[in-house]
PDB file of C-alpha atoms in Angstrom:
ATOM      1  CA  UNK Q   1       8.279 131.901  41.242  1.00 40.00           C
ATOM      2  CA  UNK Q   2      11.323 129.195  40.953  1.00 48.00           C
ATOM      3  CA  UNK Q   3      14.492 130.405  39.193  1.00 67.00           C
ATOM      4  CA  UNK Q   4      14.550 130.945  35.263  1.00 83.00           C
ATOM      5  CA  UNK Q   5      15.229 128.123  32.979  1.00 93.00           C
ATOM      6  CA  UNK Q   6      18.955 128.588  31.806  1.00 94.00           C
ATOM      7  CA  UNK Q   7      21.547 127.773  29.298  1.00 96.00           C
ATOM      8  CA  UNK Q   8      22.245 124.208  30.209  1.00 96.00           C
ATOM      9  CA  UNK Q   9      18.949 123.355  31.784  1.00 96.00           C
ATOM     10  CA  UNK Q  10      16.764 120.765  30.103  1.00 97.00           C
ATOM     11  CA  UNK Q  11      13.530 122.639  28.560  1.00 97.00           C
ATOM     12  CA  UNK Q  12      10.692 121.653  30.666  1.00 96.00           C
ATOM     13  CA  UNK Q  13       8.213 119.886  28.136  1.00 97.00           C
ATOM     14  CA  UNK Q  14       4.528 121.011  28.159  1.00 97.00           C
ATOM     15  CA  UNK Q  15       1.219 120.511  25.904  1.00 98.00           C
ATOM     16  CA  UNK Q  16      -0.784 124.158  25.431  1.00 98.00           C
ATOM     17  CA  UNK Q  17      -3.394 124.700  22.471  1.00 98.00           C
ATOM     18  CA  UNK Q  18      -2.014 126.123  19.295  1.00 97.00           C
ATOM     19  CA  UNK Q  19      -4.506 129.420  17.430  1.00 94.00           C
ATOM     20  CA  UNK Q  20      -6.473 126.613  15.835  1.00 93.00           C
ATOM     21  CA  UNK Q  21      -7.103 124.797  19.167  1.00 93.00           C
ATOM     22  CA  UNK Q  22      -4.805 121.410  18.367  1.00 96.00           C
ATOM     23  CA  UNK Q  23      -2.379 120.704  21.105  1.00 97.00           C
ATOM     24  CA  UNK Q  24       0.633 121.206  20.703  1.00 97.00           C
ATOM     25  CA  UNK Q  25       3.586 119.667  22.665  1.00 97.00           C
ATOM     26  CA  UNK Q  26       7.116 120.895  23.117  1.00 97.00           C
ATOM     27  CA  UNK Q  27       9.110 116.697  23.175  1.00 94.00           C
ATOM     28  CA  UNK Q  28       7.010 116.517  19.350  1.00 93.00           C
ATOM     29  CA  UNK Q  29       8.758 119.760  18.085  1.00 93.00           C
ATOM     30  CA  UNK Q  30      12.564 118.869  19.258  1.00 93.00           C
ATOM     31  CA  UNK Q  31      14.313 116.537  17.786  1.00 86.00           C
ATOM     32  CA  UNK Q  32      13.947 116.614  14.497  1.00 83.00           C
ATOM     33  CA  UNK Q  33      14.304 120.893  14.930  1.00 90.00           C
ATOM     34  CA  UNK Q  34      16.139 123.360  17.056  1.00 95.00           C
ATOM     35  CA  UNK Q  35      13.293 126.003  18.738  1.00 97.00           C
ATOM     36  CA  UNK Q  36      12.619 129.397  19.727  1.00 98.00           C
ATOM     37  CA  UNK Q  37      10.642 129.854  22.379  1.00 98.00           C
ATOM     38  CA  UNK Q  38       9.445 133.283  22.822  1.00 97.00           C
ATOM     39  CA  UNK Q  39       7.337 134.025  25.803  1.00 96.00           C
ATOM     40  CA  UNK Q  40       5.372 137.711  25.284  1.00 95.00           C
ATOM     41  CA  UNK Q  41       2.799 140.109  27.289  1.00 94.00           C
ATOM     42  CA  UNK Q  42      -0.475 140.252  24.964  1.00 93.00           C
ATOM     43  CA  UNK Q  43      -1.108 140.255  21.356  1.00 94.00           C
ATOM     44  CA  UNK Q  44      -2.473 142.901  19.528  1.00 92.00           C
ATOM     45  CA  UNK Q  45       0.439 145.489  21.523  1.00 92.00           C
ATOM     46  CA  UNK Q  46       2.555 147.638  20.056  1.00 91.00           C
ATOM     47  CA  UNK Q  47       5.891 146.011  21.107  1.00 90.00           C
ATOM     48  CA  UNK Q  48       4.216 142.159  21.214  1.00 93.00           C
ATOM     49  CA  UNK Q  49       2.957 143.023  17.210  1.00 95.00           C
ATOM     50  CA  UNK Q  50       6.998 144.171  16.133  1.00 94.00           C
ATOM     51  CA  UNK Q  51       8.235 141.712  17.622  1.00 95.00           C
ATOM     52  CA  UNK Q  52       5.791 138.952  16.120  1.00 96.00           C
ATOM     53  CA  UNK Q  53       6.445 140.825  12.973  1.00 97.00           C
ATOM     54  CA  UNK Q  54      10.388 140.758  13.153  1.00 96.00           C
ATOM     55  CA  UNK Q  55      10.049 136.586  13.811  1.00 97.00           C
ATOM     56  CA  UNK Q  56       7.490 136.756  10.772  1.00 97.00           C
ATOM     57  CA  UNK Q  57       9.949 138.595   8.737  1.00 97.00           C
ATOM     58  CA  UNK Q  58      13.078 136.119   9.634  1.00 97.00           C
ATOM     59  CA  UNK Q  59      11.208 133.173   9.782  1.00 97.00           C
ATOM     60  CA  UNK Q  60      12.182 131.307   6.714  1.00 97.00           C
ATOM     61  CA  UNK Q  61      15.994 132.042   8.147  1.00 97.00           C
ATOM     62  CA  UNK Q  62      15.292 130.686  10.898  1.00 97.00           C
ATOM     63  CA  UNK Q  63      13.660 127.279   8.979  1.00 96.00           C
ATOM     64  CA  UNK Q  64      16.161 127.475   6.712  1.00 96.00           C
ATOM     65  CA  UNK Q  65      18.673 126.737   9.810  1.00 95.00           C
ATOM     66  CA  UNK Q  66      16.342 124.110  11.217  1.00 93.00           C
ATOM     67  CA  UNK Q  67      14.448 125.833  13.426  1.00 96.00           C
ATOM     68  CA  UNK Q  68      11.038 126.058  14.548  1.00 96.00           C
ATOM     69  CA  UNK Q  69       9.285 129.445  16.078  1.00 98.00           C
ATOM     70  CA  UNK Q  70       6.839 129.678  18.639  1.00 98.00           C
ATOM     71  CA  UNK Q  71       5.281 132.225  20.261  1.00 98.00           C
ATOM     72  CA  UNK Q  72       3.413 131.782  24.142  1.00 97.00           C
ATOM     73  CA  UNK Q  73       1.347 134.192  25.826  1.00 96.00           C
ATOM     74  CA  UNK Q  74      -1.802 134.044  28.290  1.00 94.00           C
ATOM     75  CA  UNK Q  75      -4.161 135.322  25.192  1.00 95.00           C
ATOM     76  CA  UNK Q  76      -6.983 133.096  24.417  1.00 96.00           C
ATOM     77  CA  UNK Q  77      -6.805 130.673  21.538  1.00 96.00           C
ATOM     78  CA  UNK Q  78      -9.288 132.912  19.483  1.00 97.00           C
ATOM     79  CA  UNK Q  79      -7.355 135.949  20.594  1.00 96.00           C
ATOM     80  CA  UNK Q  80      -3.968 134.762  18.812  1.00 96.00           C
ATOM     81  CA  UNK Q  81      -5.818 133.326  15.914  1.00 96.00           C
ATOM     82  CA  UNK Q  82      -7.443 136.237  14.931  1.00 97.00           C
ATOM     83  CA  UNK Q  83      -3.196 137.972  15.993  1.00 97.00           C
ATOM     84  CA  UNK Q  84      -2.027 135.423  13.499  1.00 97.00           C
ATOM     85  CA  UNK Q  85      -3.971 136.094  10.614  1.00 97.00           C
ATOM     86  CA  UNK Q  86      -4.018 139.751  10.734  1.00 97.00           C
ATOM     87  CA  UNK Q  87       0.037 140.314  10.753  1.00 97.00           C
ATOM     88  CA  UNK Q  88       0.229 136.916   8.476  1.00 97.00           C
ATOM     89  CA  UNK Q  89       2.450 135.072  11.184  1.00 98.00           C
ATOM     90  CA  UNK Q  90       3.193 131.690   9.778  1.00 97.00           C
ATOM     91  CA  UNK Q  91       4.774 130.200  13.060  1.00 97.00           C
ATOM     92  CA  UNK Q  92       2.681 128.589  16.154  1.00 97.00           C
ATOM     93  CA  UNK Q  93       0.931 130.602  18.995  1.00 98.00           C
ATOM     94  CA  UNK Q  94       0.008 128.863  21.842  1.00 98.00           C
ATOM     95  CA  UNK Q  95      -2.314 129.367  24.604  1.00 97.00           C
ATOM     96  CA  UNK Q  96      -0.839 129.664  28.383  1.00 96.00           C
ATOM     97  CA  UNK Q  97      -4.093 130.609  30.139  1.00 93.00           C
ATOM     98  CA  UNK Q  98      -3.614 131.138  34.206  1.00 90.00           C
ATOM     99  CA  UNK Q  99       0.536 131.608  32.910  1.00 92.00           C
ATOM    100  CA  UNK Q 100       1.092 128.138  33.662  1.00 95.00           C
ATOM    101  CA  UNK Q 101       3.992 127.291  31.125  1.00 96.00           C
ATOM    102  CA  UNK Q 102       5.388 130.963  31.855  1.00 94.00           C
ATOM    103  CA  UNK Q 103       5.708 129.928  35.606  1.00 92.00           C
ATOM    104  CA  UNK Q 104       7.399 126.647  34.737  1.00 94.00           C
ATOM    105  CA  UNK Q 105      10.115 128.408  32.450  1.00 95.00           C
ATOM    106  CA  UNK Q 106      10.213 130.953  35.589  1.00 92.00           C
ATOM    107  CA  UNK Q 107       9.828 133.998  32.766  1.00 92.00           C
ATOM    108  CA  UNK Q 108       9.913 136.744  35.529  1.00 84.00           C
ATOM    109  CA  UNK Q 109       6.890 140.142  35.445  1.00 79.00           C
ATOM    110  CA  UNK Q 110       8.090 143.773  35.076  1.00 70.00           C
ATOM    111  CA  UNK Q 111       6.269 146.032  37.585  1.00 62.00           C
ATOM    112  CA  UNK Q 112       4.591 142.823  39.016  1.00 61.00           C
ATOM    113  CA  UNK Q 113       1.557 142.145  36.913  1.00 68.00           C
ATOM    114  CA  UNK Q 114       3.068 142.930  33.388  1.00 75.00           C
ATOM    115  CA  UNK Q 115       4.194 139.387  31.881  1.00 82.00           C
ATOM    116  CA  UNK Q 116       7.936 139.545  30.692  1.00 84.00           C
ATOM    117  CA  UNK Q 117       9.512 138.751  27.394  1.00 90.00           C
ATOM    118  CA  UNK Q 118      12.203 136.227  27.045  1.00 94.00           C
ATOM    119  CA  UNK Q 119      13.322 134.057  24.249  1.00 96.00           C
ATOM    120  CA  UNK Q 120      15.326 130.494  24.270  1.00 97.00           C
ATOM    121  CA  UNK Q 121      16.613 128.611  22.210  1.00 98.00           C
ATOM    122  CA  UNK Q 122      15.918 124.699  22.809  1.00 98.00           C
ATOM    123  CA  UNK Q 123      18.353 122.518  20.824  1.00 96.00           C
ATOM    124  CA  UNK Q 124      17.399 118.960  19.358  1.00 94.00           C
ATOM    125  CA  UNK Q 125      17.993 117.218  22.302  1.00 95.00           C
ATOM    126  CA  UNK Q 126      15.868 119.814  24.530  1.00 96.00           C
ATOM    127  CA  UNK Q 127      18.233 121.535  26.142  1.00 97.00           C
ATOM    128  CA  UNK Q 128      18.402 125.316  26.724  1.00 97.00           C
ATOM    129  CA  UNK Q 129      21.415 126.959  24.658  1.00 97.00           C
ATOM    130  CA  UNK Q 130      20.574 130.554  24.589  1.00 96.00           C
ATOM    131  CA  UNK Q 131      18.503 132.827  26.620  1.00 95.00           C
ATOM    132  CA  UNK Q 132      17.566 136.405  26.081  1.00 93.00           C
ATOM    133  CA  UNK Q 133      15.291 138.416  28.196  1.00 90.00           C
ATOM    134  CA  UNK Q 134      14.172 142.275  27.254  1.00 86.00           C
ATOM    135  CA  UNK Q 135      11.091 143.592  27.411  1.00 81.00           C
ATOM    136  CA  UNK Q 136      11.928 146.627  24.923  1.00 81.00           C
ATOM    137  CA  UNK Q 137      14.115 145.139  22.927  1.00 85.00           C
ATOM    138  CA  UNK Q 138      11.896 143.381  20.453  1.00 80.00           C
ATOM    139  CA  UNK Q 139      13.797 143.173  17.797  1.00 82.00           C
ATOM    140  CA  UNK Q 140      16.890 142.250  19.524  1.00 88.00           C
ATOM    141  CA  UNK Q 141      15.010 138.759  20.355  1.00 90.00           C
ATOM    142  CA  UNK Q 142      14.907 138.088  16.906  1.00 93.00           C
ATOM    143  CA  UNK Q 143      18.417 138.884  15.945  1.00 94.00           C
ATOM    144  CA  UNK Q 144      20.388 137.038  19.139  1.00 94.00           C
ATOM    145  CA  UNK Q 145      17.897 133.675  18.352  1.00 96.00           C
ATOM    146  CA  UNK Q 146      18.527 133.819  15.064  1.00 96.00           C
ATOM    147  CA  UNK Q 147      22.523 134.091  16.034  1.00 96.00           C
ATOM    148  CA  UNK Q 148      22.002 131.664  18.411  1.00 96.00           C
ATOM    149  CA  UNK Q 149      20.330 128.943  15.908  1.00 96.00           C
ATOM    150  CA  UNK Q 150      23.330 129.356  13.229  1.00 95.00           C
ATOM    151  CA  UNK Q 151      25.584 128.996  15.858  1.00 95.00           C
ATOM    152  CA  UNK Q 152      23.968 125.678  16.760  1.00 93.00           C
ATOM    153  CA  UNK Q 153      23.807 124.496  12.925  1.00 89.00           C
ATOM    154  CA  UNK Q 154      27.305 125.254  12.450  1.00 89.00           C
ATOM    155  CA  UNK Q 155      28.116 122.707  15.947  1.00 88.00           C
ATOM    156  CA  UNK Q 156      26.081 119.926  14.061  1.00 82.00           C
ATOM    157  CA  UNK Q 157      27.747 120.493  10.582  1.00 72.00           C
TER     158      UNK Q 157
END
């Protein structure tokens, strides 16, 4: 697996299918937004549903600041739109079947076949300004993007 993407690095772009099957491509998201990018394991887990639930529960923050949330794991399309609707998340899920997009960022696995959790956060001209990687920590993803994003609305203002 090549190193992680890092603060400084340019966000590789990719296209992956969104819970409602539309494509969804990370060069038509920056730009006119900041994003957080929030690789997970599996939805419908106990640590992957509080920490959907803590981005739920901050998300109009984080819009308010200019940001845009989304959410990648290897779960099927269907999978993460039935996720969605159940805990009400109003941000995009996308679909990284075979771990493609995960390999690209260079998100590392704990015990080698558990995907990891890590968070960045992509400025408007696509480059990586924060990372944060914790698999039990779910919460703390949430509260150092969110950090993170008012930092970079402050360096615009």
């Amino acid at each position: 697996m090549p190193r992680g993407i890092g603060v400084g690095d340019k966000a590789p772009d990719f296209t992956l299918p969104s819970a409602s099957g539309e494509p969804v491509s990370l060069h038509d998201r920056i730009g006119e937004n900041a994003v957080v990018l929030y690789f997970y394991p599996k939805d419908d887990t106990t640590g992957c549903t509080a920490e959907a639930c803590a981005f739920r529960d901050s998300y109009e923050s984080f819009t308010d600041l200019g940001a845009d949330v989304i959410g990648v794991s290897s779960d099927s399309v269907e999978r993460h739109e039935a996720f969605a609707g159940k805990h009400r998340l109003p941000f995009t899920l996308l679909s990284d079947a075979g771990g493609k997009v995960r390999k690209l960022y260079g998100v590392p696995s704990t015990l080698v076949v558990l995907p990891g959790r890590v968070t960045y956060v992509i400025d408007r001209t696509g480059t990586v300004r924060h990372t944060f990687n914790s698999m039990m920590n779910f919460g703390a993803h949430v509260t150092e993007a969110l950090e993170a994003v008012r930092r970079l609305q402050e360096e615009s203002a």
